[in-house]
XYZ file of C-alpha atoms in Angstrom:
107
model
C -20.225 -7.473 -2.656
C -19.872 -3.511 -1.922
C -20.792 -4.405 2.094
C -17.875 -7.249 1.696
C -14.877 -4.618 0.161
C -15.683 -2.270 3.054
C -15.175 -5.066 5.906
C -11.942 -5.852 4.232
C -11.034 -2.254 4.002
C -11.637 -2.107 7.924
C -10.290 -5.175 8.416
C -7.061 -3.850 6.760
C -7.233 -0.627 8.449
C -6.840 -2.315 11.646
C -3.721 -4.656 10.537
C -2.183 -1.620 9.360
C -2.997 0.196 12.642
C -0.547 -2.620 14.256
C 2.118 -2.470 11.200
C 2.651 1.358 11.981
C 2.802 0.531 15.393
C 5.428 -2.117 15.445
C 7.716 -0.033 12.427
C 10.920 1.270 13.822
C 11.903 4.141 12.874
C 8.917 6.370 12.233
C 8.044 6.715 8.909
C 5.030 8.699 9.968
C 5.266 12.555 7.799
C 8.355 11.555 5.521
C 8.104 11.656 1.774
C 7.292 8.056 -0.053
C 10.269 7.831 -2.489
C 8.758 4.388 -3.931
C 5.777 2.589 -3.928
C 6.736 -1.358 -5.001
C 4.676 -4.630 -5.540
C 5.808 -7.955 -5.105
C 4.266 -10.621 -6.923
C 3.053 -9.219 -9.914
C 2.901 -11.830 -12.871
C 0.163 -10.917 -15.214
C -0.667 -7.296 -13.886
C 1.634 -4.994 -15.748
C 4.155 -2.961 -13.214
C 3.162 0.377 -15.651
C -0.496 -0.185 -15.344
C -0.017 -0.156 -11.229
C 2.250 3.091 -11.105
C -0.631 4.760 -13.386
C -2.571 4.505 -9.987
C 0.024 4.809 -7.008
C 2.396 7.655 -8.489
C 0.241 10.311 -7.348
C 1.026 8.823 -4.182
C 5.315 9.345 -4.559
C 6.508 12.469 -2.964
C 3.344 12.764 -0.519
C 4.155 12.472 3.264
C 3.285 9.574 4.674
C -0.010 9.198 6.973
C -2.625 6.994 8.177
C -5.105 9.065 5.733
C -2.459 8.576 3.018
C -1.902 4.758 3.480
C -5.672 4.548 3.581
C -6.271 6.432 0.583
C -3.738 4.569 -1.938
C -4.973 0.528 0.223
C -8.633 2.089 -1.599
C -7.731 2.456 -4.865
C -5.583 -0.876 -4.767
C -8.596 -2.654 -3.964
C -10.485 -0.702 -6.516
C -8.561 -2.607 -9.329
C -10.155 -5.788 -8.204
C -6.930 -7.891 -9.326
C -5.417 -8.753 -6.148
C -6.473 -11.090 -3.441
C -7.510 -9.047 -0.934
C -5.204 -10.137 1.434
C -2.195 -8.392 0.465
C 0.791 -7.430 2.787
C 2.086 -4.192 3.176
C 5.650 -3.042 4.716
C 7.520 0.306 5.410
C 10.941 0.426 4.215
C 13.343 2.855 4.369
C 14.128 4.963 1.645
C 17.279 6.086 1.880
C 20.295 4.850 4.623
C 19.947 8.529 6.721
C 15.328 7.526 7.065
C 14.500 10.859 5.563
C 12.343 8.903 3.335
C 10.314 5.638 3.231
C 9.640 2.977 0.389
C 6.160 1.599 0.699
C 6.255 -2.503 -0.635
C 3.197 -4.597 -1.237
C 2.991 -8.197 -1.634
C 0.659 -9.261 -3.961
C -0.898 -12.370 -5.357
C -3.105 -11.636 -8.351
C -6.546 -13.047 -8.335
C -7.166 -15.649 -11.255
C -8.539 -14.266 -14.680
């Protein structure tokens, strides 16, 4: 099971690789204002921002990203597939809003 989370960490290290690429502008070094899921239903929105508000304020990097995919996957309530998109955070991109896209696994 351990061998199986680290392929899909890789495999979603790669697929982020090509998100950051194709993200216009560059978000890369700016604070994260927000960190936001999409499709939360039985995972309570106050339980996730216990583990990604650390995250809020930090600049954003590869290392970063890497860091807060890790301890989503840790919580071992979301299908692994998740999407993940760079938004701005504020109309002048001094900022960014990182949004996932969830779908919780079945209890």
């Amino acid at each position: 099971m351990r061998k199986f989370r680290i392929v899909l960490v890789l495999m979603l290290l790669f697929s982020v690789m090509g998100l950051v690429a194709q993200t216009e502008p560059n978000y890369y070094n700016k604070p994260i204002s927000n960190i936001i899921f999409d499709g939360l239903n039985l995972v309570k929105k106050d339980d996730i921002n216990e583990i990604v508000s650390q995250f809020k304020g930090k600049r954003y990097s590869d290392e970063l990203y890497n860091e807060l995919v890790t301890k989503i996957y840790a919580l071992d309530v979301f299908d692994p597939n998740f999407t993940a998109e760079a938004l701005p955070g504020d109309e002048n991109y001094n900022t960014v809003i990182l949004k996932f896209t969830v779908k919780e696994l079945p209890v």
